[in-house]
């Protein structure tokens, strides 16, 4: 067994979910109770819970680069997008700013510079990227609502992440952008009727046309995808 994390009950629940997404079995040891078994957790003191995984899972699963890059997997469009899907996706988009703020607001500069994988972005770059990406997405929604299948303008997210504002230690402005954009984005999404959900835009690089109902799901996934990157960087504590 390899120790991979030590923390509180709520912290370990988050890490468990992250690892279960990539089919890693997690064992816990409660320092106060001295028990070790798959996810039996008792109450304890400060940071009483240690997470352990099998050595082969650590090497083949946790350190697998594809798993590190896509900790929740790729977005998969449902064959049939239901009203329930759309409501769940909208809720994810609505709650993302507070979820993100609660996780990163008190991180140190050292922690903000931790990366989630080898050659991956730092936590601060992930936050700045979410501000950039979601501003662009919000505008794309408005273009699709007001024009007939417009061709949107792509951008080079990797280069944007190296600009001074995309790599600075102060993430407060990006958190404010995300909060404001998501508030207006959510207001817009909640006003959609069936016709709005079916409106489209075309991405010039892929030459693919997207209906807005699919894009809602894509950006709900995008929120969770990058939040998992932040959790992953915090899990590895500067290992990469």
mmCIF file of C-alpha atoms in Angstrom:
data_model
loop_
_atom_site.group_PDB
_atom_site.id
_atom_site.type_symbol
_atom_site.label_atom_id
_atom_site.label_comp_id
_atom_site.label_asym_id
_atom_site.label_seq_id
_atom_site.Cartn_x
_atom_site.Cartn_y
_atom_site.Cartn_z
ATOM 1 C CA UNK A 1 0.000 0.000 0.000
ATOM 2 C CA UNK A 2 1.127 3.557 -0.757
ATOM 3 C CA UNK A 3 -0.015 6.561 1.280
ATOM 4 C CA UNK A 4 -1.298 9.229 -1.111
ATOM 5 C CA UNK A 5 -3.206 11.721 1.047
ATOM 6 C CA UNK A 6 -3.948 12.715 4.617
ATOM 7 C CA UNK A 7 -6.806 15.009 5.559
ATOM 8 C CA UNK A 8 -10.279 15.567 6.948
ATOM 9 C CA UNK A 9 -13.413 13.618 6.110
ATOM 10 C CA UNK A 10 -14.643 16.170 3.536
ATOM 11 C CA UNK A 11 -11.233 16.405 1.850
ATOM 12 C CA UNK A 12 -10.913 12.655 1.577
ATOM 13 C CA UNK A 13 -14.394 12.330 0.092
ATOM 14 C CA UNK A 14 -13.335 14.695 -2.724
ATOM 15 C CA UNK A 15 -10.147 12.748 -3.377
ATOM 16 C CA UNK A 16 -12.030 9.448 -3.279
ATOM 17 C CA UNK A 17 -14.436 10.668 -5.951
ATOM 18 C CA UNK A 18 -11.542 11.846 -8.111
ATOM 19 C CA UNK A 19 -9.801 8.470 -7.919
ATOM 20 C CA UNK A 20 -12.961 6.414 -8.348
ATOM 21 C CA UNK A 21 -13.522 8.232 -11.641
ATOM 22 C CA UNK A 22 -10.425 6.454 -12.942
ATOM 23 C CA UNK A 23 -11.342 3.136 -11.286
ATOM 24 C CA UNK A 24 -8.786 3.276 -8.466
ATOM 25 C CA UNK A 25 -9.779 1.428 -5.299
ATOM 26 C CA UNK A 26 -9.023 3.573 -2.262
ATOM 27 C CA UNK A 27 -8.376 2.325 1.269
ATOM 28 C CA UNK A 28 -8.543 4.470 4.383
ATOM 29 C CA UNK A 29 -6.765 4.384 7.680
ATOM 30 C CA UNK A 30 -8.206 6.310 10.592
ATOM 31 C CA UNK A 31 -5.276 7.218 12.822
ATOM 32 C CA UNK A 32 -7.507 7.348 15.883
ATOM 33 C CA UNK A 33 -9.265 4.062 15.167
ATOM 34 C CA UNK A 34 -6.353 2.244 13.440
ATOM 35 C CA UNK A 35 -8.643 0.627 10.886
ATOM 36 C CA UNK A 36 -7.937 0.047 7.232
ATOM 37 C CA UNK A 37 -10.633 -0.991 4.793
ATOM 38 C CA UNK A 38 -12.303 0.339 1.671
ATOM 39 C CA UNK A 39 -14.167 3.483 2.659
ATOM 40 C CA UNK A 40 -15.205 2.750 6.223
ATOM 41 C CA UNK A 41 -14.692 6.082 7.971
ATOM 42 C CA UNK A 42 -15.179 6.892 11.639
ATOM 43 C CA UNK A 43 -15.022 10.237 13.355
ATOM 44 C CA UNK A 44 -11.589 11.424 14.416
ATOM 45 C CA UNK A 45 -9.434 14.413 15.247
ATOM 46 C CA UNK A 46 -7.603 16.884 13.052
ATOM 47 C CA UNK A 47 -6.680 15.374 9.651
ATOM 48 C CA UNK A 48 -7.134 11.839 10.982
ATOM 49 C CA UNK A 49 -7.700 9.999 7.710
ATOM 50 C CA UNK A 50 -4.968 8.586 5.471
ATOM 51 C CA UNK A 51 -5.762 7.411 1.955
ATOM 52 C CA UNK A 52 -3.904 4.424 0.564
ATOM 53 C CA UNK A 53 -3.874 2.690 -2.803
ATOM 54 C CA UNK A 54 -2.254 -0.452 -4.086
ATOM 55 C CA UNK A 55 1.228 0.018 -5.552
ATOM 56 C CA UNK A 56 0.145 -1.231 -8.984
ATOM 57 C CA UNK A 57 -2.782 1.208 -9.034
ATOM 58 C CA UNK A 58 -0.435 4.048 -8.126
ATOM 59 C CA UNK A 59 1.942 3.278 -10.985
ATOM 60 C CA UNK A 60 -0.523 2.200 -13.658
ATOM 61 C CA UNK A 61 -3.534 4.301 -12.760
ATOM 62 C CA UNK A 62 -2.758 7.430 -10.778
ATOM 63 C CA UNK A 63 0.461 8.251 -12.646
ATOM 64 C CA UNK A 64 -0.990 7.384 -16.055
ATOM 65 C CA UNK A 65 -0.669 10.572 -18.139
ATOM 66 C CA UNK A 66 -4.053 10.177 -19.838
ATOM 67 C CA UNK A 67 -5.734 9.870 -16.432
ATOM 68 C CA UNK A 68 -3.815 12.888 -15.171
ATOM 69 C CA UNK A 69 -4.840 14.920 -18.216
ATOM 70 C CA UNK A 70 -8.486 13.833 -18.164
ATOM 71 C CA UNK A 71 -9.251 12.883 -14.547
ATOM 72 C CA UNK A 72 -13.018 12.753 -15.162
ATOM 73 C CA UNK A 73 -12.720 11.415 -18.703
ATOM 74 C CA UNK A 74 -13.732 13.112 -21.949
ATOM 75 C CA UNK A 75 -17.086 14.758 -22.508
ATOM 76 C CA UNK A 76 -19.589 12.344 -24.014
ATOM 77 C CA UNK A 77 -22.745 13.752 -25.524
ATOM 78 C CA UNK A 78 -25.804 11.699 -24.536
ATOM 79 C CA UNK A 79 -27.636 10.078 -27.436
ATOM 80 C CA UNK A 80 -30.744 11.882 -26.209
ATOM 81 C CA UNK A 81 -30.319 15.093 -24.209
ATOM 82 C CA UNK A 82 -33.140 15.247 -21.669
ATOM 83 C CA UNK A 83 -34.586 18.153 -19.726
ATOM 84 C CA UNK A 84 -33.014 16.622 -16.618
ATOM 85 C CA UNK A 85 -29.576 16.636 -18.294
ATOM 86 C CA UNK A 86 -29.933 20.305 -19.149
ATOM 87 C CA UNK A 87 -31.067 21.260 -15.650
ATOM 88 C CA UNK A 88 -28.171 19.367 -14.065
ATOM 89 C CA UNK A 89 -25.690 20.988 -16.447
ATOM 90 C CA UNK A 90 -27.095 24.454 -15.747
ATOM 91 C CA UNK A 91 -26.773 23.844 -12.010
ATOM 92 C CA UNK A 92 -23.127 22.848 -12.445
ATOM 93 C CA UNK A 93 -22.426 26.058 -14.368
ATOM 94 C CA UNK A 94 -24.305 28.138 -11.795
ATOM 95 C CA UNK A 95 -22.478 26.647 -8.795
ATOM 96 C CA UNK A 96 -18.989 26.585 -10.296
ATOM 97 C CA UNK A 97 -17.877 30.093 -9.167
ATOM 98 C CA UNK A 98 -18.629 29.483 -5.490
ATOM 99 C CA UNK A 99 -17.190 25.959 -5.602
ATOM 100 C CA UNK A 100 -13.993 27.292 -7.176
ATOM 101 C CA UNK A 101 -13.708 30.282 -4.853
ATOM 102 C CA UNK A 102 -14.161 28.134 -1.743
ATOM 103 C CA UNK A 103 -11.342 25.855 -2.906
ATOM 104 C CA UNK A 104 -8.704 28.333 -4.110
ATOM 105 C CA UNK A 105 -9.245 31.640 -2.278
ATOM 106 C CA UNK A 106 -6.948 30.772 0.604
ATOM 107 C CA UNK A 107 -4.219 28.976 -1.306
ATOM 108 C CA UNK A 108 -0.690 30.269 -0.910
ATOM 109 C CA UNK A 109 1.362 31.477 -3.872
ATOM 110 C CA UNK A 110 3.353 28.265 -3.614
ATOM 111 C CA UNK A 111 0.178 26.187 -3.857
ATOM 112 C CA UNK A 112 -1.174 28.267 -6.760
ATOM 113 C CA UNK A 113 2.002 27.356 -8.652
ATOM 114 C CA UNK A 114 1.549 23.603 -8.226
ATOM 115 C CA UNK A 115 0.799 21.770 -11.495
ATOM 116 C CA UNK A 116 -1.718 18.971 -11.923
ATOM 117 C CA UNK A 117 0.575 16.856 -14.130
ATOM 118 C CA UNK A 118 4.003 16.927 -15.720
ATOM 119 C CA UNK A 119 4.083 19.805 -18.234
ATOM 120 C CA UNK A 120 0.534 20.728 -17.236
ATOM 121 C CA UNK A 121 -0.838 24.076 -16.157
ATOM 122 C CA UNK A 122 -0.381 25.491 -12.681
ATOM 123 C CA UNK A 123 -3.468 25.941 -10.519
ATOM 124 C CA UNK A 124 -3.379 29.694 -11.165
ATOM 125 C CA UNK A 125 -3.282 29.106 -14.943
ATOM 126 C CA UNK A 126 -6.274 26.786 -14.714
ATOM 127 C CA UNK A 127 -8.219 29.526 -12.926
ATOM 128 C CA UNK A 128 -7.219 32.207 -15.442
ATOM 129 C CA UNK A 129 -8.057 29.802 -18.286
ATOM 130 C CA UNK A 130 -11.551 29.216 -16.922
ATOM 131 C CA UNK A 131 -12.122 32.978 -16.934
ATOM 132 C CA UNK A 132 -10.858 33.237 -20.537
ATOM 133 C CA UNK A 133 -12.719 30.167 -21.773
ATOM 134 C CA UNK A 134 -16.044 30.954 -20.142
ATOM 135 C CA UNK A 135 -16.008 34.562 -21.355
ATOM 136 C CA UNK A 136 -15.557 33.212 -24.875
ATOM 137 C CA UNK A 137 -18.289 30.632 -24.415
ATOM 138 C CA UNK A 138 -20.766 33.188 -23.066
ATOM 139 C CA UNK A 139 -20.190 35.373 -26.139
ATOM 140 C CA UNK A 140 -20.630 32.349 -28.424
ATOM 141 C CA UNK A 141 -23.994 31.644 -26.836
ATOM 142 C CA UNK A 142 -25.103 35.227 -27.450
ATOM 143 C CA UNK A 143 -23.910 35.101 -31.062
ATOM 144 C CA UNK A 144 -25.826 31.879 -31.657
ATOM 145 C CA UNK A 145 -28.965 33.387 -30.147
ATOM 146 C CA UNK A 146 -28.836 36.513 -32.298
ATOM 147 C CA UNK A 147 -27.360 35.279 -35.605
ATOM 148 C CA UNK A 148 -28.063 32.407 -37.956
ATOM 149 C CA UNK A 149 -25.512 29.669 -37.216
ATOM 150 C CA UNK A 150 -22.530 32.036 -36.872
ATOM 151 C CA UNK A 151 -18.951 30.852 -37.277
ATOM 152 C CA UNK A 152 -17.256 31.557 -33.964
ATOM 153 C CA UNK A 153 -13.715 32.862 -33.439
ATOM 154 C CA UNK A 154 -11.340 30.312 -31.874
ATOM 155 C CA UNK A 155 -8.358 31.297 -29.741
ATOM 156 C CA UNK A 156 -5.044 29.685 -28.781
ATOM 157 C CA UNK A 157 -5.653 28.754 -25.156
ATOM 158 C CA UNK A 158 -2.084 27.490 -24.644
ATOM 159 C CA UNK A 159 -0.617 30.843 -25.716
ATOM 160 C CA UNK A 160 -3.177 32.790 -23.707
ATOM 161 C CA UNK A 161 -2.053 30.836 -20.621
ATOM 162 C CA UNK A 162 1.491 32.199 -21.030
ATOM 163 C CA UNK A 163 0.472 35.879 -21.235
ATOM 164 C CA UNK A 164 1.154 37.955 -18.144
ATOM 165 C CA UNK A 165 -2.492 37.994 -17.053
ATOM 166 C CA UNK A 166 -2.815 34.248 -17.657
ATOM 167 C CA UNK A 167 0.159 33.316 -15.507
ATOM 168 C CA UNK A 168 0.060 35.819 -12.642
ATOM 169 C CA UNK A 169 -0.061 34.803 -8.996
ATOM 170 C CA UNK A 170 -3.061 37.008 -8.210
ATOM 171 C CA UNK A 171 -6.196 35.085 -9.190
ATOM 172 C CA UNK A 172 -8.694 37.483 -7.600
ATOM 173 C CA UNK A 173 -9.583 39.268 -10.841
ATOM 174 C CA UNK A 174 -10.202 35.972 -12.646
ATOM 175 C CA UNK A 175 -12.418 34.751 -9.799
ATOM 176 C CA UNK A 176 -14.455 37.963 -10.107
ATOM 177 C CA UNK A 177 -14.711 37.508 -13.890
ATOM 178 C CA UNK A 178 -15.915 33.929 -13.443
ATOM 179 C CA UNK A 179 -18.454 35.028 -10.831
ATOM 180 C CA UNK A 180 -19.858 37.781 -13.061
ATOM 181 C CA UNK A 181 -19.843 35.821 -16.306
ATOM 182 C CA UNK A 182 -21.513 32.801 -14.700
ATOM 183 C CA UNK A 183 -24.196 34.971 -13.089
ATOM 184 C CA UNK A 184 -25.186 36.428 -16.466
ATOM 185 C CA UNK A 185 -24.644 33.127 -18.281
ATOM 186 C CA UNK A 186 -26.956 31.343 -15.834
ATOM 187 C CA UNK A 187 -29.588 34.061 -16.206
ATOM 188 C CA UNK A 188 -29.436 33.612 -19.968
ATOM 189 C CA UNK A 189 -29.555 29.805 -19.836
ATOM 190 C CA UNK A 190 -32.585 29.796 -17.530
ATOM 191 C CA UNK A 191 -34.501 31.867 -20.091
ATOM 192 C CA UNK A 192 -34.035 29.289 -22.874
ATOM 193 C CA UNK A 193 -36.988 27.697 -24.584
ATOM 194 C CA UNK A 194 -36.881 24.695 -26.930
ATOM 195 C CA UNK A 195 -36.060 26.873 -29.935
ATOM 196 C CA UNK A 196 -33.139 28.510 -28.129
ATOM 197 C CA UNK A 197 -31.681 25.138 -27.148
ATOM 198 C CA UNK A 198 -31.682 24.125 -30.811
ATOM 199 C CA UNK A 199 -29.825 27.211 -32.035
ATOM 200 C CA UNK A 200 -26.341 26.584 -33.390
ATOM 201 C CA UNK A 201 -22.875 27.883 -34.076
ATOM 202 C CA UNK A 202 -20.041 26.436 -36.175
ATOM 203 C CA UNK A 203 -16.466 25.959 -35.027
ATOM 204 C CA UNK A 204 -14.131 26.729 -37.974
ATOM 205 C CA UNK A 205 -11.300 24.413 -36.924
ATOM 206 C CA UNK A 206 -13.406 21.266 -36.632
ATOM 207 C CA UNK A 207 -16.030 22.454 -39.138
ATOM 208 C CA UNK A 208 -18.541 21.037 -36.689
ATOM 209 C CA UNK A 209 -21.890 22.647 -35.925
ATOM 210 C CA UNK A 210 -22.983 22.573 -32.283
ATOM 211 C CA UNK A 211 -26.469 22.986 -30.860
ATOM 212 C CA UNK A 212 -26.528 25.087 -27.709
ATOM 213 C CA UNK A 213 -28.073 22.291 -25.657
ATOM 214 C CA UNK A 214 -24.949 20.217 -26.311
ATOM 215 C CA UNK A 215 -22.650 23.141 -25.516
ATOM 216 C CA UNK A 216 -24.325 23.550 -22.109
ATOM 217 C CA UNK A 217 -23.259 19.990 -21.337
ATOM 218 C CA UNK A 218 -19.783 20.558 -22.722
ATOM 219 C CA UNK A 219 -19.179 23.528 -20.436
ATOM 220 C CA UNK A 220 -20.634 21.814 -17.388
ATOM 221 C CA UNK A 221 -18.064 19.103 -18.115
ATOM 222 C CA UNK A 222 -15.418 21.833 -18.618
ATOM 223 C CA UNK A 223 -16.143 23.201 -15.138
ATOM 224 C CA UNK A 224 -15.779 19.770 -13.552
ATOM 225 C CA UNK A 225 -12.774 18.876 -15.734
ATOM 226 C CA UNK A 226 -10.704 21.824 -14.560
ATOM 227 C CA UNK A 227 -11.937 21.642 -10.980
ATOM 228 C CA UNK A 228 -10.623 18.062 -10.957
ATOM 229 C CA UNK A 229 -7.282 19.385 -12.221
ATOM 230 C CA UNK A 230 -7.105 21.726 -9.233
ATOM 231 C CA UNK A 231 -7.997 18.923 -6.815
ATOM 232 C CA UNK A 232 -5.341 16.775 -8.480
ATOM 233 C CA UNK A 233 -2.669 19.444 -8.109
ATOM 234 C CA UNK A 234 -3.555 19.815 -4.439
ATOM 235 C CA UNK A 235 -3.429 16.050 -4.006
ATOM 236 C CA UNK A 236 0.106 15.806 -5.381
ATOM 237 C CA UNK A 237 1.348 18.897 -3.487
ATOM 238 C CA UNK A 238 3.954 20.032 -6.012
ATOM 239 C CA UNK A 239 5.110 16.564 -7.066
ATOM 240 C CA UNK A 240 5.149 17.483 -10.768
#
